[in-house]
Amino acid sequence: MHISSQFDSGNIRVINADSPENITLAINNDNQSDFYQWFHFRLFSETFVAHKITITELAKSAYPDGWKDYNVLASYDRQTWFRVDSEFDGDNLSFEITLEQPSIYFAYFVPYSYERHLDLVGDAQMFLDCEHRLLGQTLDGRDLSLLVIGDEAEHKKKVWITARQHPGESMAEWCAEGLIYRLLDEEDGLSRQLLEQATFYIIPNMNPDGSARGHLRTNAVGTNLNREWAEPTEEKSPEVLYTLQAMDTIGVDMYLDLHGDEALPYNFVAGSEGIPSYDDRLKKLEDNFKQALLTVTPEFQDEHGYPKDKPGEANLTVASNAVGERFHCLAYTFEMPFKDNDNLPDPVFGWSAQRCQQLGEDILVAIRAVVPDLR
Amino acid sequence: MHISSQFDSGNIRVINADSPENITLAINNDNQSDFYQWFHFRLFSETFVAHKITITELAKSAYPDGWKDYNVLASYDRQTWFRVDSEFDGDNLSFEITLEQPSIYFAYFVPYSYERHLDLVGDAQMFLDCEHRLLGQTLDGRDLSLLVIGDEAEHKKKVWITARQHPGESMAEWCAEGLIYRLLDEEDGLSRQLLEQATFYIIPNMNPDGSARGHLRTNAVGTNLNREWAEPTEEKSPEVLYTLQAMDTIGVDMYLDLHGDEALPYNFVAGSEGIPSYDDRLKKLEDNFKQALLTVTPEFQDEHGYPKDKPGEANLTVASNAVGERFHCLAYTFEMPFKDNDNLPDPVFGWSAQRCQQLGEDILVAIRAVVPDLR
Amino acid sequence: MHISSQFDSGNIRVINADSPENITLAINNDNQSDFYQWFHFRLFSETFVAHKITITELAKSAYPDGWKDYNVLASYDRQTWFRVDSEFDGDNLSFEITLEQPSIYFAYFVPYSYERHLDLVGDAQMFLDCEHRLLGQTLDGRDLSLLVIGDEAEHKKKVWITARQHPGESMAEWCAEGLIYRLLDEEDGLSRQLLEQATFYIIPNMNPDGSARGHLRTNAVGTNLNREWAEPTEEKSPEVLYTLQAMDTIGVDMYLDLHGDEALPYNFVAGSEGIPSYDDRLKKLEDNFKQALLTVTPEFQDEHGYPKDKPGEANLTVASNAVGERFHCLAYTFEMPFKDNDNLPDPVFGWSAQRCQQLGEDILVAIRAVVPDLR
Amino acid sequence: MHISSQFDSGNIRVINADSPENITLAINNDNQSDFYQWFHFRLFSETFVAHKITITELAKSAYPDGWKDYNVLASYDRQTWFRVDSEFDGDNLSFEITLEQPSIYFAYFVPYSYERHLDLVGDAQMFLDCEHRLLGQTLDGRDLSLLVIGDEAEHKKKVWITARQHPGESMAEWCAEGLIYRLLDEEDGLSRQLLEQATFYIIPNMNPDGSARGHLRTNAVGTNLNREWAEPTEEKSPEVLYTLQAMDTIGVDMYLDLHGDEALPYNFVAGSEGIPSYDDRLKKLEDNFKQALLTVTPEFQDEHGYPKDKPGEANLTVASNAVGERFHCLAYTFEMPFKDNDNLPDPVFGWSAQRCQQLGEDILVAIRAVVPDLR
Ligand SMILES: [Ca+2]
Ligand SMILES: [Ca+2]
Ligand SMILES: [Ca+2]
Ligand SMILES: [Ca+2]
């Protein structure tokens, strides 16, 4: 029996792996940070033997509530990721599995590797409608890539989408991938119409260092990028600094920041009702966006979500608030679940990469509903 | 140089094919009918030589207006169908092409062969969610197949969809294919939700004989099936008779009949405002259906369409009227263009098979918008 | 319960289909011919019910020995064709099956439709290395297509390959398809080398009329094309006439005629040892061809086959003999089994479309072994 | 303009990247080693601008002869890798390119990432015919995986194949991949026959640490694994130690060690004529293997290669010699080119991943030729 995590986004610490009935593991902190919640490891062991695995010390993890009603993701072939029933006792997450193949992967959510990210960016740039730009380098020396989809023109609205500031929220990049490929589909009427009215600026992975390192929430030096939008620095948060500089140069008429939420079993948005410049125009845009999304997919809902900020009390270090305020534009944090959409539960796969991709495609419908009124 | 049409849905008559600059063709009537408009043939000739082709005698074709602003479809490989600029002078449709490969197909719209139909039905029945039923045989001895998607239960709404009563309107089956495969996608949340609330009864090809024969509008013996819904007969319209019998046995809560329109360059619906039992409930369902479809895709619109029937003046031999009246249910004839969607023109492909498929997927969004209120 | 055959290559006659336990069928003659052996039909019936099907009157079929140890092919989805255990009593072939899906196809061998044929020809012509030529029309008005693969040059050997003179031998076209796509693969070193040394003239279907009609052995008017090579006529065998004319114009350095054999459970070749001009050079070429094929695949063998013709006693109406004699070239009839390769039996699929394709790829290795010495 | 290599198998050092006309780079040593030759980097720069890139200090690289007539591999989308004409002056390799897309990758050969390796192993284990075993961990903590293909039985020959002891020779894993998937193809008659006669023990990547680190020739601590087979150690060469232990336990009847050769533009084998136990039996097996491979593919040849060892003078620290001697079995080092096969040059792609895969498939033909006589 052997447990390994020496691969892209691998993260686990073995406490005890002497016998299949009693495997105890823990999750490593993000580098230079106290956050931990993302795990990804491979178990190599005997087939047709029952294994009991416990991940411990979770009371101190970033989101203890994230483990309630959460079921671990597993895959034998790294393509099909299914759920394994799991139990949480307040500190330990336990699950049992009888192996069908000797090698099995477990992860907090379906991993989206840096190799796949590079494939996405490399493939996307081949399309006529897409221009690949380099915003700068991360602290580990990775490239921060921006995909510009659609010709740029003064009259066109500028729609920005960022994903995976929090690297363990891999659903954000799956969603971005679905959205990107729909936009690039030249026979998709909706995308063709959108690209006449808007140019898309998409950063499919804001935090490639944290992603490759197997972090939950921070970059290579432990910075939570989504608290850096007031004063990003070259030293701690170059990813935000370069993005904000590009936004200033280009302009922003709408912004979506794609995330995953550890606790809530729903897709939802968090708006910018707490920013100083929030007004009726922004509210109406928000309402129209949500209404269209409610029409197009039962995966979205607007009942469950974060408590709304009081007027003027928004945290302006957070991307969507900062950008909404800076550009007086529609700005949303879009949250997908790690668990499932409880309005439409799927006991086999839970919330999945495919559902993220479909949601990305459907988000374009909601963007279309607001694009004419964005400026 | 040779012109042939001895294949599925082939239809052409050579008047003169002596030289590439002057190829003159005509379209054969549907069997036992005066209708003609569908053509499908293969030209084998010299590459890098300009060819001028004229299809003549179109003033008497079924829809002379269909040729105005219409561009012929062509394909070298039977996969990619592109448009060739065409001119219509009131009786003759002319177009020029310099061949890149020696064999090229031309058709009125992207063909959907009986072989592909059998593949669709055979593949669909493999899904757990789908049951294949046989309604009966056509006059040429083909099978009339019904796909039942979703478990049947008393509380579930019964949604019927038929395609291609008019066999030359192949877009109807492309659209049905897109809709069917989305419904069968187990990771599509919208489809999963729909199948909890409704059972779908889909006939992807109501007129396989006319389709294989290369007809525009009628079945093997020249019957326009969409005028047979008042009194269908075993002798002239068994396709309608068997479908109506199945509807009576099972019940109908909603009905969509997929068609193509020769003249109008838009997607639109024709409702049942002229049937005796039309009322506010039906109007509201119609409005909700249209509103959702307008939200989900710019391919749909509600400005251009057929003149509305006056109250009580609906033609009850037409499928959607007959079914709407018989079951007091929402019933639409859904029309797609042969030409293009002029709100979103694509000079290369025009209205295409891919756009039909996408529209089929999007129609499910509109069905979801009305399903709870159907009964 | 319903049995239908109104589709490409369909052929069956229902004698009794009153109850699942006792379905009795017969095979129709080829048009204007006494031959019958090919069948292809669809049964629509109840799932989870045992069906017993008997095909009768087989003592007078073309090859009664073909039914011994033969297992019927079946498919639910028209993609996967599996074998069903069958029994032959000298006149009746019987098999039992409990349906998993309501619609199931049965056939003598995996069908290769005319639609697929047109797709193959249309797709192949798109490759730079391939030129599509039209040899003429069949009696039913179908196109007889020749694919020329590789540039033509005086020094290059001319290798001719024909398939499916006998239309029920669909394995011949599956094999040709595998061979064609390997030749067109620009990253396949063997194909690149071959195309420097030789030009390929391939007729993937010599008998499209018989194929579409569901014949075993003859064309539209009952002619066995493989007995027409001495004196083909426009009236009875235009397919052979046009092919032979093209051969005369172009020349032939090697010829393979792809067939299926009803009785023998092996792949084998029949050579031209009986033609007048047979000599050591031809014998050595034959030996080298066979030796290479024995090396590259266990699917080939040289023990079982037809009795060898005595010197000078070859039937010169047969394609490979006629062409071998006319051009003093290596000429083989290549036979594949309807049953299985008994040296490597596969109880699930038997001899299959995939194995035909692989064999087609492997035949190129054997051609390479002789190409330098062909002239 | 930016050059990066922070990704799987990335390796480059920027000396000067101030202007597109004069980009100067160097290659980093393998860790704890003097070897260097593998490079892999991404250039992000302006499109439609000519770039001149020089890799310098190559006189001291591992194989200076490797740069003569070598053309760099490049890719925009990480799927299609094409050659760029390059010049070598004894110390500097220079090449020019005008970018079509802003991001382009350059590499010594088509990379095969650790992610793809894990996909291969994970996918392979899903096949019934394949068992995945873990031999141990590398010094960086990666898994050393063995794929056992075919049931094990006393009478079956044991065929071992290892790839990529030298990690920069990525062609070895492309070749292994082709071979593995052919073996797993249940409809491939050759594979089915082979698996009745032999069991395959395949290590698709003997040196995952060196591969991921972007090494040419050594593992994580600078060990050349192919000089460790006399006395492998836990500290310096656990990869070899674990493999040899497994071979001792299981036995070996044949061994192929897949490599790339930097200098020679050919595929060839290096035999074990210099090992003490070399005899006529081994010579005959070698000859039969080579003869079959010459028959099946023009990519192989036996004229160009390494000088043959004199009797008894083989280096027994080398894998194929060590294993050949230890098990008195047929053992080959199989070399593929970094450049091209000069017998069949492809100016666009050179020796490519696809050709490696095809060669892997063809090697199975040569193995079949010797399997019955291996013991
Ligand atoms: Ca988050
Ligand atoms: Ca119509
Ligand atoms: Ca035959
Ligand atoms: Ca080497």
mmCIF file of N, CA and C in Angstrom, chain A residues 1-8 42 44 75-79 101-105 113-116 118-119 121-123 125-127 130-134 137 140-145 209, chain D residues 1-8 42 44 75-79 101-105 113-116 118-119 121-123 125-127 130-134 137 140-145 209:
data_model
loop_
_atom_site.group_PDB
_atom_site.id
_atom_site.type_symbol
_atom_site.label_atom_id
_atom_site.label_comp_id
_atom_site.label_asym_id
_atom_site.label_seq_id
_atom_site.Cartn_x
_atom_site.Cartn_y
_atom_site.Cartn_z
ATOM 1 N N MET A 1 0.850 -1.205 0.000
ATOM 2 C CA MET A 1 0.000 0.000 0.000
ATOM 3 C C MET A 1 0.875 1.241 0.000
ATOM 4 N N HIS A 2 0.540 2.158 -0.862
ATOM 5 C CA HIS A 2 1.333 3.392 -0.903
ATOM 6 C C HIS A 2 0.463 4.573 -1.293
ATOM 7 N N ILE A 3 0.722 5.687 -0.663
ATOM 8 C CA ILE A 3 -0.020 6.918 -0.945
ATOM 9 C C ILE A 3 0.956 7.947 -1.473
ATOM 10 N N SER A 4 0.644 8.533 -2.607
ATOM 11 C CA SER A 4 1.560 9.521 -3.176
ATOM 12 C C SER A 4 0.816 10.771 -3.601
ATOM 13 N N SER A 5 1.521 11.869 -3.661
ATOM 14 C CA SER A 5 0.911 13.144 -4.067
ATOM 15 C C SER A 5 1.916 13.990 -4.835
ATOM 16 N N GLN A 6 2.945 13.332 -5.372
ATOM 17 C CA GLN A 6 3.985 14.057 -6.090
ATOM 18 C C GLN A 6 3.562 14.239 -7.552
ATOM 19 N N PHE A 7 2.555 15.080 -7.736
ATOM 20 C CA PHE A 7 2.090 15.380 -9.088
ATOM 21 C C PHE A 7 1.317 16.694 -9.009
ATOM 22 N N ASP A 8 0.892 17.184 -10.132
ATOM 23 C CA ASP A 8 0.212 18.476 -10.189
ATOM 24 C C ASP A 8 -0.939 18.553 -9.194
ATOM 25 N N ARG A 42 -3.020 9.897 -4.526
ATOM 26 C CA ARG A 42 -3.257 8.608 -5.154
ATOM 27 C C ARG A 42 -2.959 7.510 -4.153
ATOM 28 N N PHE A 44 -2.317 3.561 -3.886
ATOM 29 C CA PHE A 44 -2.043 2.316 -4.600
ATOM 30 C C PHE A 44 -2.167 1.194 -3.586
ATOM 31 N N SER A 75 -11.319 8.733 -8.564
ATOM 32 C CA SER A 75 -11.200 8.339 -9.974
ATOM 33 C C SER A 75 -10.121 7.273 -10.139
ATOM 34 N N TYR A 76 -10.442 6.272 -10.931
ATOM 35 C CA TYR A 76 -9.433 5.270 -11.282
ATOM 36 C C TYR A 76 -8.632 5.686 -12.508
ATOM 37 N N ASP A 77 -9.315 6.349 -13.427
ATOM 38 C CA ASP A 77 -8.678 6.615 -14.729
ATOM 39 C C ASP A 77 -8.402 8.100 -14.966
ATOM 40 N N ARG A 78 -8.661 8.921 -13.971
ATOM 41 C CA ARG A 78 -8.415 10.356 -14.045
ATOM 42 C C ARG A 78 -9.330 11.053 -15.062
ATOM 43 N N GLN A 79 -10.337 10.348 -15.535
ATOM 44 C CA GLN A 79 -11.305 10.950 -16.447
ATOM 45 C C GLN A 79 -12.667 11.005 -15.766
ATOM 46 N N GLN A 101 -9.608 -1.216 -8.974
ATOM 47 C CA GLN A 101 -8.305 -1.192 -9.638
ATOM 48 C C GLN A 101 -7.273 -0.824 -8.580
ATOM 49 N N PRO A 102 -6.030 -1.191 -8.789
ATOM 50 C CA PRO A 102 -5.045 -0.949 -7.725
ATOM 51 C C PRO A 102 -4.719 0.518 -7.480
ATOM 52 N N SER A 103 -4.902 1.354 -8.470
ATOM 53 C CA SER A 103 -4.533 2.754 -8.290
ATOM 54 C C SER A 103 -5.777 3.621 -8.371
ATOM 55 N N ILE A 104 -5.957 4.452 -7.368
ATOM 56 C CA ILE A 104 -7.144 5.319 -7.331
ATOM 57 C C ILE A 104 -6.738 6.696 -6.822
ATOM 58 N N TYR A 105 -7.320 7.714 -7.417
ATOM 59 C CA TYR A 105 -7.066 9.090 -6.992
ATOM 60 C C TYR A 105 -8.249 9.596 -6.180
ATOM 61 N N SER A 113 -5.408 20.424 -14.202
ATOM 62 C CA SER A 113 -3.955 20.556 -14.070
ATOM 63 C C SER A 113 -3.389 21.739 -14.844
ATOM 64 N N TYR A 114 -2.182 22.118 -14.506
ATOM 65 C CA TYR A 114 -1.502 23.187 -15.238
ATOM 66 C C TYR A 114 -1.233 22.759 -16.680
ATOM 67 N N GLU A 115 -0.975 21.492 -16.896
ATOM 68 C CA GLU A 115 -0.814 20.992 -18.267
ATOM 69 C C GLU A 115 -2.101 21.225 -19.081
ATOM 70 N N ARG A 116 -3.220 20.918 -18.463
ATOM 71 C CA ARG A 116 -4.486 21.152 -19.170
ATOM 72 C C ARG A 116 -4.709 22.647 -19.391
ATOM 73 N N LEU A 118 -2.371 24.858 -19.867
ATOM 74 C CA LEU A 118 -1.528 25.269 -20.999
ATOM 75 C C LEU A 118 -2.116 24.774 -22.319
ATOM 76 N N ASP A 119 -2.701 23.594 -22.292
ATOM 77 C CA ASP A 119 -3.378 23.096 -23.510
ATOM 78 C C ASP A 119 -4.538 24.017 -23.893
ATOM 79 N N VAL A 121 -5.015 27.209 -23.204
ATOM 80 C CA VAL A 121 -4.535 28.505 -23.687
ATOM 81 C C VAL A 121 -3.907 28.356 -25.073
ATOM 82 N N GLY A 122 -3.144 27.285 -25.250
ATOM 83 C CA GLY A 122 -2.489 27.063 -26.544
ATOM 84 C C GLY A 122 -3.498 26.775 -27.644
ATOM 85 N N ASP A 123 -4.510 26.011 -27.308
ATOM 86 C CA ASP A 123 -5.528 25.684 -28.288
ATOM 87 C C ASP A 123 -6.384 26.905 -28.607
ATOM 88 N N GLN A 125 -5.708 30.029 -28.546
ATOM 89 C CA GLN A 125 -5.050 31.067 -29.347
ATOM 90 C C GLN A 125 -5.066 30.734 -30.846
ATOM 91 N N MET A 126 -5.314 29.469 -31.191
ATOM 92 C CA MET A 126 -5.351 29.094 -32.601
ATOM 93 C C MET A 126 -6.608 29.623 -33.303
ATOM 94 N N PHE A 127 -7.623 29.949 -32.561
ATOM 95 C CA PHE A 127 -8.868 30.430 -33.164
ATOM 96 C C PHE A 127 -8.696 31.881 -33.621
ATOM 97 N N CYS A 130 -9.647 34.703 -31.235
ATOM 98 C CA CYS A 130 -9.001 34.766 -29.919
ATOM 99 C C CYS A 130 -7.572 35.263 -30.017
ATOM 100 N N GLU A 131 -7.246 36.193 -29.143
ATOM 101 C CA GLU A 131 -5.860 36.647 -29.040
ATOM 102 C C GLU A 131 -5.352 36.345 -27.645
ATOM 103 N N HIS A 132 -4.173 35.779 -27.609
ATOM 104 C CA HIS A 132 -3.558 35.391 -26.345
ATOM 105 C C HIS A 132 -2.600 36.501 -25.918
ATOM 106 N N ARG A 133 -2.783 37.000 -24.691
ATOM 107 C CA ARG A 133 -1.851 38.017 -24.175
ATOM 108 C C ARG A 133 -1.229 37.547 -22.881
ATOM 109 N N LEU A 134 -0.026 38.010 -22.658
ATOM 110 C CA LEU A 134 0.695 37.638 -21.445
ATOM 111 C C LEU A 134 0.668 38.827 -20.502
ATOM 112 N N GLN A 137 4.481 37.424 -15.019
ATOM 113 C CA GLN A 137 4.854 36.145 -14.414
ATOM 114 C C GLN A 137 4.426 36.105 -12.955
ATOM 115 N N ASP A 140 6.368 32.038 -8.809
ATOM 116 C CA ASP A 140 7.072 30.784 -9.135
ATOM 117 C C ASP A 140 7.538 30.776 -10.585
ATOM 118 N N GLY A 141 7.252 31.818 -11.323
ATOM 119 C CA GLY A 141 7.731 31.887 -12.706
ATOM 120 C C GLY A 141 6.763 31.327 -13.728
ATOM 121 N N ARG A 142 5.511 31.179 -13.348
ATOM 122 C CA ARG A 142 4.531 30.726 -14.357
ATOM 123 C C ARG A 142 3.959 31.934 -15.095
ATOM 124 N N ASP A 143 3.369 31.651 -16.261
ATOM 125 C CA ASP A 143 2.809 32.714 -17.088
ATOM 126 C C ASP A 143 1.364 33.000 -16.696
ATOM 127 N N LEU A 144 1.036 34.276 -16.582
ATOM 128 C CA LEU A 144 -0.344 34.684 -16.335
ATOM 129 C C LEU A 144 -0.947 35.095 -17.674
ATOM 130 N N SER A 145 -1.849 34.262 -18.170
ATOM 131 C CA SER A 145 -2.348 34.420 -19.544
ATOM 132 C C SER A 145 -3.749 35.015 -19.570
ATOM 133 N N ASP A 209 0.273 29.217 -9.699
ATOM 134 C CA ASP A 209 1.220 28.679 -8.700
ATOM 135 C C ASP A 209 0.475 27.894 -7.621
ATOM 136 N N MET D 1 8.233 40.447 -24.774
ATOM 137 C CA MET D 1 8.825 39.132 -25.065
ATOM 138 C C MET D 1 9.201 38.434 -23.767
ATOM 139 N N HIS D 2 8.782 37.195 -23.633
ATOM 140 C CA HIS D 2 9.137 36.480 -22.419
ATOM 141 C C HIS D 2 9.358 34.997 -22.732
ATOM 142 N N ILE D 3 10.349 34.442 -22.046
ATOM 143 C CA ILE D 3 10.652 33.016 -22.213
ATOM 144 C C ILE D 3 10.436 32.340 -20.879
ATOM 145 N N SER D 4 9.669 31.256 -20.896
ATOM 146 C CA SER D 4 9.422 30.569 -19.633
ATOM 147 C C SER D 4 9.627 29.070 -19.789
ATOM 148 N N SER D 5 9.892 28.422 -18.677
ATOM 149 C CA SER D 5 10.089 26.964 -18.700
ATOM 150 C C SER D 5 9.595 26.346 -17.399
ATOM 151 N N GLN D 6 8.709 27.076 -16.729
ATOM 152 C CA GLN D 6 8.200 26.582 -15.443
ATOM 153 C C GLN D 6 6.989 25.679 -15.706
ATOM 154 N N PHE D 7 7.287 24.513 -16.277
ATOM 155 C CA PHE D 7 6.230 23.523 -16.519
ATOM 156 C C PHE D 7 6.909 22.179 -16.693
ATOM 157 N N ASP D 8 6.126 21.163 -16.834
ATOM 158 C CA ASP D 8 6.649 19.802 -16.914
ATOM 159 C C ASP D 8 7.743 19.688 -17.973
ATOM 160 N N ARG D 42 8.906 27.945 -23.603
ATOM 161 C CA ARG D 42 7.857 28.666 -24.303
ATOM 162 C C ARG D 42 8.292 30.105 -24.525
ATOM 163 N N PHE D 44 6.946 33.754 -25.554
ATOM 164 C CA PHE D 44 5.768 34.590 -25.765
ATOM 165 C C PHE D 44 6.260 35.885 -26.379
ATOM 166 N N SER D 75 5.790 24.075 -31.452
ATOM 167 C CA SER D 75 4.340 23.873 -31.445
ATOM 168 C C SER D 75 3.632 25.100 -30.890
ATOM 169 N N TYR D 76 2.564 25.473 -31.527
ATOM 170 C CA TYR D 76 1.725 26.554 -31.004
ATOM 171 C C TYR D 76 0.653 26.021 -30.055
ATOM 172 N N ASP D 77 0.174 24.825 -30.349
ATOM 173 C CA ASP D 77 -0.991 24.320 -29.608
ATOM 174 C C ASP D 77 -0.674 23.110 -28.743
ATOM 175 N N ARG D 78 0.604 22.725 -28.687
ATOM 176 C CA ARG D 78 1.053 21.599 -27.876
ATOM 177 C C ARG D 78 0.517 20.263 -28.389
ATOM 178 N N GLN D 79 -0.081 20.267 -29.565
ATOM 179 C CA GLN D 79 -0.547 19.017 -30.172
ATOM 180 C C GLN D 79 0.267 18.728 -31.429
ATOM 181 N N GLN D 101 1.334 32.786 -33.906
ATOM 182 C CA GLN D 101 0.568 33.006 -32.681
ATOM 183 C C GLN D 101 1.549 33.527 -31.632
ATOM 184 N N PRO D 102 1.087 34.229 -30.632
ATOM 185 C CA PRO D 102 2.034 34.844 -29.681
ATOM 186 C C PRO D 102 2.785 33.860 -28.795
ATOM 187 N N SER D 103 2.218 32.685 -28.586
ATOM 188 C CA SER D 103 2.878 31.738 -27.686
ATOM 189 C C SER D 103 3.303 30.510 -28.473
ATOM 190 N N ILE D 104 4.562 30.164 -28.342
ATOM 191 C CA ILE D 104 5.086 29.000 -29.072
ATOM 192 C C ILE D 104 6.033 28.232 -28.170
ATOM 193 N N TYR D 105 5.959 26.917 -28.263
ATOM 194 C CA TYR D 105 6.840 26.045 -27.493
ATOM 195 C C TYR D 105 7.933 25.495 -28.396
ATOM 196 N N SER D 113 4.463 14.382 -21.058
ATOM 197 C CA SER D 113 4.445 14.890 -19.677
ATOM 198 C C SER D 113 4.141 13.796 -18.649
ATOM 199 N N TYR D 114 4.427 14.101 -17.408
ATOM 200 C CA TYR D 114 4.095 13.180 -16.320
ATOM 201 C C TYR D 114 2.573 13.048 -16.189
ATOM 202 N N GLU D 115 1.846 14.124 -16.441
ATOM 203 C CA GLU D 115 0.378 14.042 -16.441
ATOM 204 C C GLU D 115 -0.105 13.024 -17.477
ATOM 205 N N ARG D 116 0.481 13.070 -18.665
ATOM 206 C CA ARG D 116 0.076 12.099 -19.694
ATOM 207 C C ARG D 116 0.488 10.690 -19.276
ATOM 208 N N LEU D 118 0.617 9.580 -16.223
ATOM 209 C CA LEU D 118 -0.359 9.117 -15.232
ATOM 210 C C LEU D 118 -1.689 8.768 -15.907
ATOM 211 N N ASP D 119 -2.061 9.519 -16.928
ATOM 212 C CA ASP D 119 -3.272 9.180 -17.701
ATOM 213 C C ASP D 119 -3.126 7.812 -18.362
ATOM 214 N N VAL D 121 -1.189 5.264 -17.533
ATOM 215 C CA VAL D 121 -1.185 4.183 -16.551
ATOM 216 C C VAL D 121 -2.585 3.988 -15.971
ATOM 217 N N GLY D 122 -3.256 5.102 -15.696
ATOM 218 C CA GLY D 122 -4.608 5.024 -15.136
ATOM 219 C C GLY D 122 -5.596 4.422 -16.124
ATOM 220 N N ASP D 123 -5.461 4.802 -17.369
ATOM 221 C CA ASP D 123 -6.367 4.273 -18.391
ATOM 222 C C ASP D 123 -6.075 2.799 -18.658
ATOM 223 N N GLN D 125 -4.885 0.500 -16.762
ATOM 224 C CA GLN D 125 -5.307 -0.427 -15.710
ATOM 225 C C GLN D 125 -6.795 -0.759 -15.791
ATOM 226 N N MET D 126 -7.571 0.046 -16.516
ATOM 227 C CA MET D 126 -9.005 -0.232 -16.632
ATOM 228 C C MET D 126 -9.283 -1.428 -17.543
ATOM 229 N N PHE D 127 -8.343 -1.804 -18.381
ATOM 230 C CA PHE D 127 -8.557 -2.930 -19.294
ATOM 231 C C PHE D 127 -8.438 -4.254 -18.532
ATOM 232 N N CYS D 130 -5.038 -5.960 -18.371
ATOM 233 C CA CYS D 130 -3.894 -5.242 -17.821
ATOM 234 C C CYS D 130 -3.956 -5.153 -16.303
ATOM 235 N N GLU D 131 -2.849 -5.436 -15.682
ATOM 236 C CA GLU D 131 -2.737 -5.254 -14.234
ATOM 237 C C GLU D 131 -1.648 -4.236 -13.946
ATOM 238 N N HIS D 132 -1.987 -3.297 -13.099
ATOM 239 C CA HIS D 132 -1.056 -2.227 -12.752
ATOM 240 C C HIS D 132 -0.349 -2.600 -11.449
ATOM 241 N N ARG D 133 0.981 -2.594 -11.475
ATOM 242 C CA ARG D 133 1.725 -2.876 -10.237
ATOM 243 C C ARG D 133 2.655 -1.714 -9.920
ATOM 244 N N LEU D 134 2.887 -1.543 -8.646
ATOM 245 C CA LEU D 134 3.759 -0.461 -8.196
ATOM 246 C C LEU D 134 5.091 -1.074 -7.776
ATOM 247 N N GLN D 137 9.069 3.792 -5.131
ATOM 248 C CA GLN D 137 9.099 5.231 -5.324
ATOM 249 C C GLN D 137 10.472 5.689 -5.798
ATOM 250 N N ASP D 140 12.448 11.494 -5.887
ATOM 251 C CA ASP D 140 11.571 12.667 -5.728
ATOM 252 C C ASP D 140 10.178 12.272 -5.229
ATOM 253 N N GLY D 141 9.948 10.985 -5.042
ATOM 254 C CA GLY D 141 8.659 10.548 -4.513
ATOM 255 C C GLY D 141 7.619 10.235 -5.565
ATOM 256 N N ARG D 142 8.045 10.019 -6.790
ATOM 257 C CA ARG D 142 7.082 9.615 -7.808
ATOM 258 C C ARG D 142 6.947 8.089 -7.811
ATOM 259 N N ASP D 143 5.842 7.630 -8.433
ATOM 260 C CA ASP D 143 5.569 6.197 -8.468
ATOM 261 C C ASP D 143 6.229 5.558 -9.678
ATOM 262 N N LEU D 144 6.871 4.425 -9.469
ATOM 263 C CA LEU D 144 7.430 3.650 -10.578
ATOM 264 C C LEU D 144 6.438 2.535 -10.902
ATOM 265 N N SER D 145 5.759 2.667 -12.041
ATOM 266 C CA SER D 145 4.631 1.791 -12.368
ATOM 267 C C SER D 145 5.004 0.745 -13.402
ATOM 268 N N ASP D 209 11.291 11.109 -12.529
ATOM 269 C CA ASP D 209 11.877 12.322 -11.930
ATOM 270 C C ASP D 209 12.646 13.122 -12.976
#
